[in-house]
Amino acid sequence: MIENYYPSWLCQELINNCLPWQEGKNMSFGDFNEQYTLHDSCWIGIFYNIGYEQAITLAIQWDEVWFPDEIKKSITVGEPYLFIRLTGIEQISTANYLDIGNISRIIGSCEFEEIDGKKFLAIDDVFGGQINIVYRGEETFLALEKIEGF
């Protein structure tokens, strides 16, 4: 069993699908990539609420080194988390995910392309793993910093 590394609020809000999306920023993944990067950030997971909606949440422990100044100023304590909500999911696939032991999967790069209203997102990790997502909906980006007990 994996040690409980993440704070309890994170698990509760992901499973109960109650992240404060109204505080997030709606923008395309292409626009996000022009301003920010996921490079060196660690995967927490992909959460697909298939029981109730055609949307996924990408949960990432965001690497502070690459933050723009406006985000650095807002982080005071705790660890920054980035949640990305994608709607209109059509396909999710993974490739090259081999057992690497109890090591965090660090994101190396991501690519985004939109063709005829279909959006293609590929996120590669430094160990050769790749996640490919095809969707037609919107993207919401939510950066949170919470500490246990708040």
mmCIF file with all atom_site columns, C-alpha atoms in Angstrom:
data_model
loop_
_atom_site.group_PDB
_atom_site.id
_atom_site.type_symbol
_atom_site.label_atom_id
_atom_site.label_alt_id
_atom_site.label_comp_id
_atom_site.label_asym_id
_atom_site.label_entity_id
_atom_site.label_seq_id
_atom_site.pdbx_PDB_ins_code
_atom_site.Cartn_x
_atom_site.Cartn_y
_atom_site.Cartn_z
_atom_site.occupancy
_atom_site.B_iso_or_equiv
_atom_site.pdbx_formal_charge
_atom_site.auth_seq_id
_atom_site.auth_comp_id
_atom_site.auth_asym_id
_atom_site.auth_atom_id
_atom_site.pdbx_PDB_model_num
ATOM 1   C CA . MET A 1 1   ? 0.000   0.000  0.000   1.00 0.00 ? 1   MET A CA 1
ATOM 2   C CA . ILE A 1 2   ? 1.221   3.503  -0.836  1.00 0.00 ? 2   ILE A CA 1
ATOM 3   C CA . GLU A 1 3   ? 1.939   5.789  2.085   1.00 0.00 ? 3   GLU A CA 1
ATOM 4   C CA . ASN A 1 4   ? -0.599  8.610  2.468   1.00 0.00 ? 4   ASN A CA 1
ATOM 5   C CA . TYR A 1 5   ? 1.614   11.335 0.999   1.00 0.00 ? 5   TYR A CA 1
ATOM 6   C CA . TYR A 1 6   ? -1.124  13.729 -0.059  1.00 0.00 ? 6   TYR A CA 1
ATOM 7   C CA . PRO A 1 7   ? -3.275  15.782 2.329   1.00 0.00 ? 7   PRO A CA 1
ATOM 8   C CA . SER A 1 8   ? -6.743  14.451 3.148   1.00 0.00 ? 8   SER A CA 1
ATOM 9   C CA . TRP A 1 9   ? -8.552  17.476 1.631   1.00 0.00 ? 9   TRP A CA 1
ATOM 10  C CA . LEU A 1 10  ? -7.076  16.575 -1.752  1.00 0.00 ? 10  LEU A CA 1
ATOM 11  C CA . CYS A 1 11  ? -8.494  13.063 -1.759  1.00 0.00 ? 11  CYS A CA 1
ATOM 12  C CA . GLN A 1 12  ? -11.873 14.187 -0.423  1.00 0.00 ? 12  GLN A CA 1
ATOM 13  C CA . GLU A 1 13  ? -12.364 16.989 -2.944  1.00 0.00 ? 13  GLU A CA 1
ATOM 14  C CA . LEU A 1 14  ? -11.269 14.858 -5.899  1.00 0.00 ? 14  LEU A CA 1
ATOM 15  C CA . ILE A 1 15  ? -13.428 11.873 -5.014  1.00 0.00 ? 15  ILE A CA 1
ATOM 16  C CA . ASN A 1 16  ? -16.452 13.988 -4.088  1.00 0.00 ? 16  ASN A CA 1
ATOM 17  C CA . ASN A 1 17  ? -15.924 16.166 -7.187  1.00 0.00 ? 17  ASN A CA 1
ATOM 18  C CA . CYS A 1 18  ? -16.178 19.359 -5.147  1.00 0.00 ? 18  CYS A CA 1
ATOM 19  C CA . LEU A 1 19  ? -13.148 21.392 -6.180  1.00 0.00 ? 19  LEU A CA 1
ATOM 20  C CA . PRO A 1 20  ? -13.954 25.131 -6.404  1.00 0.00 ? 20  PRO A CA 1
ATOM 21  C CA . TRP A 1 21  ? -14.041 25.266 -10.214 1.00 0.00 ? 21  TRP A CA 1
ATOM 22  C CA . GLN A 1 22  ? -15.747 28.684 -10.093 1.00 0.00 ? 22  GLN A CA 1
ATOM 23  C CA . GLU A 1 23  ? -12.359 30.070 -8.948  1.00 0.00 ? 23  GLU A CA 1
ATOM 24  C CA . GLY A 1 24  ? -10.586 28.515 -11.937 1.00 0.00 ? 24  GLY A CA 1
ATOM 25  C CA . LYS A 1 25  ? -9.568  30.090 -15.209 1.00 0.00 ? 25  LYS A CA 1
ATOM 26  C CA . ASN A 1 26  ? -11.194 29.049 -18.483 1.00 0.00 ? 26  ASN A CA 1
ATOM 27  C CA . MET A 1 27  ? -8.672  29.041 -21.289 1.00 0.00 ? 27  MET A CA 1
ATOM 28  C CA . SER A 1 28  ? -7.528  26.707 -24.039 1.00 0.00 ? 28  SER A CA 1
ATOM 29  C CA . PHE A 1 29  ? -4.658  24.343 -23.393 1.00 0.00 ? 29  PHE A CA 1
ATOM 30  C CA . GLY A 1 30  ? -2.815  26.123 -26.189 1.00 0.00 ? 30  GLY A CA 1
ATOM 31  C CA . ASP A 1 31  ? -3.094  29.449 -24.337 1.00 0.00 ? 31  ASP A CA 1
ATOM 32  C CA . PHE A 1 32  ? -2.034  27.754 -21.093 1.00 0.00 ? 32  PHE A CA 1
ATOM 33  C CA . ASN A 1 33  ? 1.087   26.355 -22.794 1.00 0.00 ? 33  ASN A CA 1
ATOM 34  C CA . GLU A 1 34  ? 2.053   29.820 -24.019 1.00 0.00 ? 34  GLU A CA 1
ATOM 35  C CA . GLN A 1 35  ? 1.997   31.247 -20.469 1.00 0.00 ? 35  GLN A CA 1
ATOM 36  C CA . TYR A 1 36  ? 2.820   28.321 -18.185 1.00 0.00 ? 36  TYR A CA 1
ATOM 37  C CA . THR A 1 37  ? 4.491   24.928 -18.213 1.00 0.00 ? 37  THR A CA 1
ATOM 38  C CA . LEU A 1 38  ? 3.904   21.553 -16.608 1.00 0.00 ? 38  LEU A CA 1
ATOM 39  C CA . HIS A 1 39  ? 7.599   20.680 -16.970 1.00 0.00 ? 39  HIS A CA 1
ATOM 40  C CA . ASP A 1 40  ? 9.045   19.001 -13.844 1.00 0.00 ? 40  ASP A CA 1
ATOM 41  C CA . SER A 1 41  ? 5.613   18.850 -12.184 1.00 0.00 ? 41  SER A CA 1
ATOM 42  C CA . CYS A 1 42  ? 4.523   15.535 -10.633 1.00 0.00 ? 42  CYS A CA 1
ATOM 43  C CA . TRP A 1 43  ? 1.447   13.571 -11.598 1.00 0.00 ? 43  TRP A CA 1
ATOM 44  C CA . ILE A 1 44  ? -1.073  12.862 -8.866  1.00 0.00 ? 44  ILE A CA 1
ATOM 45  C CA . GLY A 1 45  ? -3.559  11.236 -11.207 1.00 0.00 ? 45  GLY A CA 1
ATOM 46  C CA . ILE A 1 46  ? -6.367  11.409 -13.706 1.00 0.00 ? 46  ILE A CA 1
ATOM 47  C CA . PHE A 1 47  ? -9.853  11.267 -12.243 1.00 0.00 ? 47  PHE A CA 1
ATOM 48  C CA . TYR A 1 48  ? -12.695 10.340 -14.551 1.00 0.00 ? 48  TYR A CA 1
ATOM 49  C CA . ASN A 1 49  ? -16.173 10.721 -13.080 1.00 0.00 ? 49  ASN A CA 1
ATOM 50  C CA . ILE A 1 50  ? -17.773 8.432  -15.662 1.00 0.00 ? 50  ILE A CA 1
ATOM 51  C CA . GLY A 1 51  ? -20.784 7.820  -13.462 1.00 0.00 ? 51  GLY A CA 1
ATOM 52  C CA . TYR A 1 52  ? -22.094 11.350 -13.790 1.00 0.00 ? 52  TYR A CA 1
ATOM 53  C CA . GLU A 1 53  ? -20.330 13.367 -16.467 1.00 0.00 ? 53  GLU A CA 1
ATOM 54  C CA . GLN A 1 54  ? -18.103 13.203 -19.506 1.00 0.00 ? 54  GLN A CA 1
ATOM 55  C CA . ALA A 1 55  ? -15.264 15.150 -17.860 1.00 0.00 ? 55  ALA A CA 1
ATOM 56  C CA . ILE A 1 56  ? -11.908 14.365 -16.316 1.00 0.00 ? 56  ILE A CA 1
ATOM 57  C CA . THR A 1 57  ? -9.730  16.104 -13.769 1.00 0.00 ? 57  THR A CA 1
ATOM 58  C CA . LEU A 1 58  ? -5.973  16.043 -14.192 1.00 0.00 ? 58  LEU A CA 1
ATOM 59  C CA . ALA A 1 59  ? -4.355  16.453 -10.771 1.00 0.00 ? 59  ALA A CA 1
ATOM 60  C CA . ILE A 1 60  ? -0.767  17.665 -10.697 1.00 0.00 ? 60  ILE A CA 1
ATOM 61  C CA . GLN A 1 61  ? 1.639   18.812 -8.015  1.00 0.00 ? 61  GLN A CA 1
ATOM 62  C CA . TRP A 1 62  ? 2.862   21.913 -9.817  1.00 0.00 ? 62  TRP A CA 1
ATOM 63  C CA . ASP A 1 63  ? 6.590   22.662 -9.857  1.00 0.00 ? 63  ASP A CA 1
ATOM 64  C CA . GLU A 1 64  ? 7.129   26.131 -8.371  1.00 0.00 ? 64  GLU A CA 1
ATOM 65  C CA . VAL A 1 65  ? 10.366  26.766 -10.272 1.00 0.00 ? 65  VAL A CA 1
ATOM 66  C CA . TRP A 1 66  ? 8.471   27.503 -13.490 1.00 0.00 ? 66  TRP A CA 1
ATOM 67  C CA . PHE A 1 67  ? 5.689   29.674 -11.999 1.00 0.00 ? 67  PHE A CA 1
ATOM 68  C CA . PRO A 1 68  ? 5.078   33.105 -13.449 1.00 0.00 ? 68  PRO A CA 1
ATOM 69  C CA . ASP A 1 69  ? 5.456   35.975 -10.968 1.00 0.00 ? 69  ASP A CA 1
ATOM 70  C CA . GLU A 1 70  ? 1.704   36.462 -10.406 1.00 0.00 ? 70  GLU A CA 1
ATOM 71  C CA . ILE A 1 71  ? 1.362   32.879 -9.179  1.00 0.00 ? 71  ILE A CA 1
ATOM 72  C CA . LYS A 1 72  ? 4.548   32.966 -7.083  1.00 0.00 ? 72  LYS A CA 1
ATOM 73  C CA . LYS A 1 73  ? 3.182   35.965 -5.181  1.00 0.00 ? 73  LYS A CA 1
ATOM 74  C CA . SER A 1 74  ? -0.031  34.137 -4.278  1.00 0.00 ? 74  SER A CA 1
ATOM 75  C CA . ILE A 1 75  ? 1.696   31.016 -2.863  1.00 0.00 ? 75  ILE A CA 1
ATOM 76  C CA . THR A 1 76  ? 2.446   31.507 0.812   1.00 0.00 ? 76  THR A CA 1
ATOM 77  C CA . VAL A 1 77  ? 2.686   28.098 2.482   1.00 0.00 ? 77  VAL A CA 1
ATOM 78  C CA . GLY A 1 78  ? 1.915   24.543 1.573   1.00 0.00 ? 78  GLY A CA 1
ATOM 79  C CA . GLU A 1 79  ? 2.362   22.898 -1.790  1.00 0.00 ? 79  GLU A CA 1
ATOM 80  C CA . PRO A 1 80  ? 0.789   24.217 -4.995  1.00 0.00 ? 80  PRO A CA 1
ATOM 81  C CA . TYR A 1 81  ? -1.565  21.896 -6.822  1.00 0.00 ? 81  TYR A CA 1
ATOM 82  C CA . LEU A 1 82  ? -2.917  22.335 -10.325 1.00 0.00 ? 82  LEU A CA 1
ATOM 83  C CA . PHE A 1 83  ? -6.199  20.814 -11.383 1.00 0.00 ? 83  PHE A CA 1
ATOM 84  C CA . ILE A 1 84  ? -7.239  20.807 -15.016 1.00 0.00 ? 84  ILE A CA 1
ATOM 85  C CA . ARG A 1 85  ? -10.830 19.960 -15.897 1.00 0.00 ? 85  ARG A CA 1
ATOM 86  C CA . LEU A 1 86  ? -11.468 18.820 -19.454 1.00 0.00 ? 86  LEU A CA 1
ATOM 87  C CA . THR A 1 87  ? -15.019 18.264 -20.715 1.00 0.00 ? 87  THR A CA 1
ATOM 88  C CA . GLY A 1 88  ? -16.419 16.390 -23.686 1.00 0.00 ? 88  GLY A CA 1
ATOM 89  C CA . ILE A 1 89  ? -13.961 13.528 -23.310 1.00 0.00 ? 89  ILE A CA 1
ATOM 90  C CA . GLU A 1 90  ? -13.933 11.132 -26.244 1.00 0.00 ? 90  GLU A CA 1
ATOM 91  C CA . GLN A 1 91  ? -10.833 9.048  -25.609 1.00 0.00 ? 91  GLN A CA 1
ATOM 92  C CA . ILE A 1 92  ? -8.040  8.536  -23.082 1.00 0.00 ? 92  ILE A CA 1
ATOM 93  C CA . SER A 1 93  ? -5.096  6.244  -23.711 1.00 0.00 ? 93  SER A CA 1
ATOM 94  C CA . THR A 1 94  ? -1.759  5.585  -22.101 1.00 0.00 ? 94  THR A CA 1
ATOM 95  C CA . ALA A 1 95  ? 1.469   4.189  -23.490 1.00 0.00 ? 95  ALA A CA 1
ATOM 96  C CA . ASN A 1 96  ? 4.780   2.984  -22.062 1.00 0.00 ? 96  ASN A CA 1
ATOM 97  C CA . TYR A 1 97  ? 3.742   2.921  -18.428 1.00 0.00 ? 97  TYR A CA 1
ATOM 98  C CA . LEU A 1 98  ? 6.056   0.360  -16.921 1.00 0.00 ? 98  LEU A CA 1
ATOM 99  C CA . ASP A 1 99  ? 6.496   -0.245 -13.216 1.00 0.00 ? 99  ASP A CA 1
ATOM 100 C CA . ILE A 1 100 ? 9.166   2.181  -12.005 1.00 0.00 ? 100 ILE A CA 1
ATOM 101 C CA . GLY A 1 101 ? 8.708   1.429  -8.324  1.00 0.00 ? 101 GLY A CA 1
ATOM 102 C CA . ASN A 1 102 ? 7.538   3.971  -5.798  1.00 0.00 ? 102 ASN A CA 1
ATOM 103 C CA . ILE A 1 103 ? 8.765   6.998  -7.784  1.00 0.00 ? 103 ILE A CA 1
ATOM 104 C CA . SER A 1 104 ? 6.676   10.027 -8.735  1.00 0.00 ? 104 SER A CA 1
ATOM 105 C CA . ARG A 1 105 ? 5.993   10.388 -12.438 1.00 0.00 ? 105 ARG A CA 1
ATOM 106 C CA . ILE A 1 106 ? 7.495   13.719 -13.447 1.00 0.00 ? 106 ILE A CA 1
ATOM 107 C CA . ILE A 1 107 ? 6.042   15.489 -16.464 1.00 0.00 ? 107 ILE A CA 1
ATOM 108 C CA . GLY A 1 108 ? 8.565   16.220 -19.191 1.00 0.00 ? 108 GLY A CA 1
ATOM 109 C CA . SER A 1 109 ? 6.408   17.977 -21.768 1.00 0.00 ? 109 SER A CA 1
ATOM 110 C CA . CYS A 1 110 ? 2.946   18.336 -23.218 1.00 0.00 ? 110 CYS A CA 1
ATOM 111 C CA . GLU A 1 111 ? 1.647   18.976 -26.695 1.00 0.00 ? 111 GLU A CA 1
ATOM 112 C CA . PHE A 1 112 ? -1.732  20.330 -27.744 1.00 0.00 ? 112 PHE A CA 1
ATOM 113 C CA . GLU A 1 113 ? -3.398  20.565 -31.114 1.00 0.00 ? 113 GLU A CA 1
ATOM 114 C CA . GLU A 1 114 ? -6.919  21.375 -32.258 1.00 0.00 ? 114 GLU A CA 1
ATOM 115 C CA . ILE A 1 115 ? -8.211  20.033 -35.571 1.00 0.00 ? 115 ILE A CA 1
ATOM 116 C CA . ASP A 1 116 ? -11.802 20.525 -36.773 1.00 0.00 ? 116 ASP A CA 1
ATOM 117 C CA . GLY A 1 117 ? -13.132 21.156 -33.264 1.00 0.00 ? 117 GLY A CA 1
ATOM 118 C CA . LYS A 1 118 ? -11.393 18.108 -31.812 1.00 0.00 ? 118 LYS A CA 1
ATOM 119 C CA . LYS A 1 119 ? -8.687  18.716 -29.221 1.00 0.00 ? 119 LYS A CA 1
ATOM 120 C CA . PHE A 1 120 ? -5.675  16.432 -28.867 1.00 0.00 ? 120 PHE A CA 1
ATOM 121 C CA . LEU A 1 121 ? -3.556  16.578 -25.710 1.00 0.00 ? 121 LEU A CA 1
ATOM 122 C CA . ALA A 1 122 ? -0.434  14.476 -25.139 1.00 0.00 ? 122 ALA A CA 1
ATOM 123 C CA . ILE A 1 123 ? 1.474   14.622 -21.859 1.00 0.00 ? 123 ILE A CA 1
ATOM 124 C CA . ASP A 1 124 ? 4.829   12.831 -21.648 1.00 0.00 ? 124 ASP A CA 1
ATOM 125 C CA . ASP A 1 125 ? 6.706   11.975 -18.501 1.00 0.00 ? 125 ASP A CA 1
ATOM 126 C CA . VAL A 1 126 ? 10.462  11.720 -18.076 1.00 0.00 ? 126 VAL A CA 1
ATOM 127 C CA . PHE A 1 127 ? 10.279  7.914  -17.862 1.00 0.00 ? 127 PHE A CA 1
ATOM 128 C CA . GLY A 1 128 ? 8.762   7.535  -21.358 1.00 0.00 ? 128 GLY A CA 1
ATOM 129 C CA . GLY A 1 129 ? 5.115   7.267  -20.316 1.00 0.00 ? 129 GLY A CA 1
ATOM 130 C CA . GLN A 1 130 ? 2.534   9.130  -22.357 1.00 0.00 ? 130 GLN A CA 1
ATOM 131 C CA . ILE A 1 131 ? -1.091  10.059 -21.792 1.00 0.00 ? 131 ILE A CA 1
ATOM 132 C CA . ASN A 1 132 ? -3.192  10.968 -24.817 1.00 0.00 ? 132 ASN A CA 1
ATOM 133 C CA . ILE A 1 133 ? -6.574  12.639 -24.445 1.00 0.00 ? 133 ILE A CA 1
ATOM 134 C CA . VAL A 1 134 ? -9.063  13.494 -27.181 1.00 0.00 ? 134 VAL A CA 1
ATOM 135 C CA . TYR A 1 135 ? -11.899 15.854 -26.253 1.00 0.00 ? 135 TYR A CA 1
ATOM 136 C CA . ARG A 1 136 ? -14.264 18.482 -27.652 1.00 0.00 ? 136 ARG A CA 1
ATOM 137 C CA . GLY A 1 137 ? -15.189 20.481 -24.585 1.00 0.00 ? 137 GLY A CA 1
ATOM 138 C CA . GLU A 1 138 ? -13.736 23.233 -22.462 1.00 0.00 ? 138 GLU A CA 1
ATOM 139 C CA . GLU A 1 139 ? -10.726 23.487 -20.179 1.00 0.00 ? 139 GLU A CA 1
ATOM 140 C CA . THR A 1 140 ? -10.672 24.961 -16.697 1.00 0.00 ? 140 THR A CA 1
ATOM 141 C CA . PHE A 1 141 ? -7.398  25.471 -14.829 1.00 0.00 ? 141 PHE A CA 1
ATOM 142 C CA . LEU A 1 142 ? -7.459  25.703 -11.050 1.00 0.00 ? 142 LEU A CA 1
ATOM 143 C CA . ALA A 1 143 ? -4.326  26.334 -8.952  1.00 0.00 ? 143 ALA A CA 1
ATOM 144 C CA . LEU A 1 144 ? -4.804  25.654 -5.250  1.00 0.00 ? 144 LEU A CA 1
ATOM 145 C CA . GLU A 1 145 ? -2.640  25.853 -2.214  1.00 0.00 ? 145 GLU A CA 1
ATOM 146 C CA . LYS A 1 146 ? -4.157  24.364 0.889   1.00 0.00 ? 146 LYS A CA 1
ATOM 147 C CA . ILE A 1 147 ? -2.671  23.179 4.106   1.00 0.00 ? 147 ILE A CA 1
ATOM 148 C CA . GLU A 1 148 ? -4.159  20.536 6.344   1.00 0.00 ? 148 GLU A CA 1
ATOM 149 C CA . GLY A 1 149 ? -6.798  21.872 8.704   1.00 0.00 ? 149 GLY A CA 1
ATOM 150 C CA . PHE A 1 150 ? -7.909  24.774 6.496   1.00 0.00 ? 150 PHE A CA 1
#
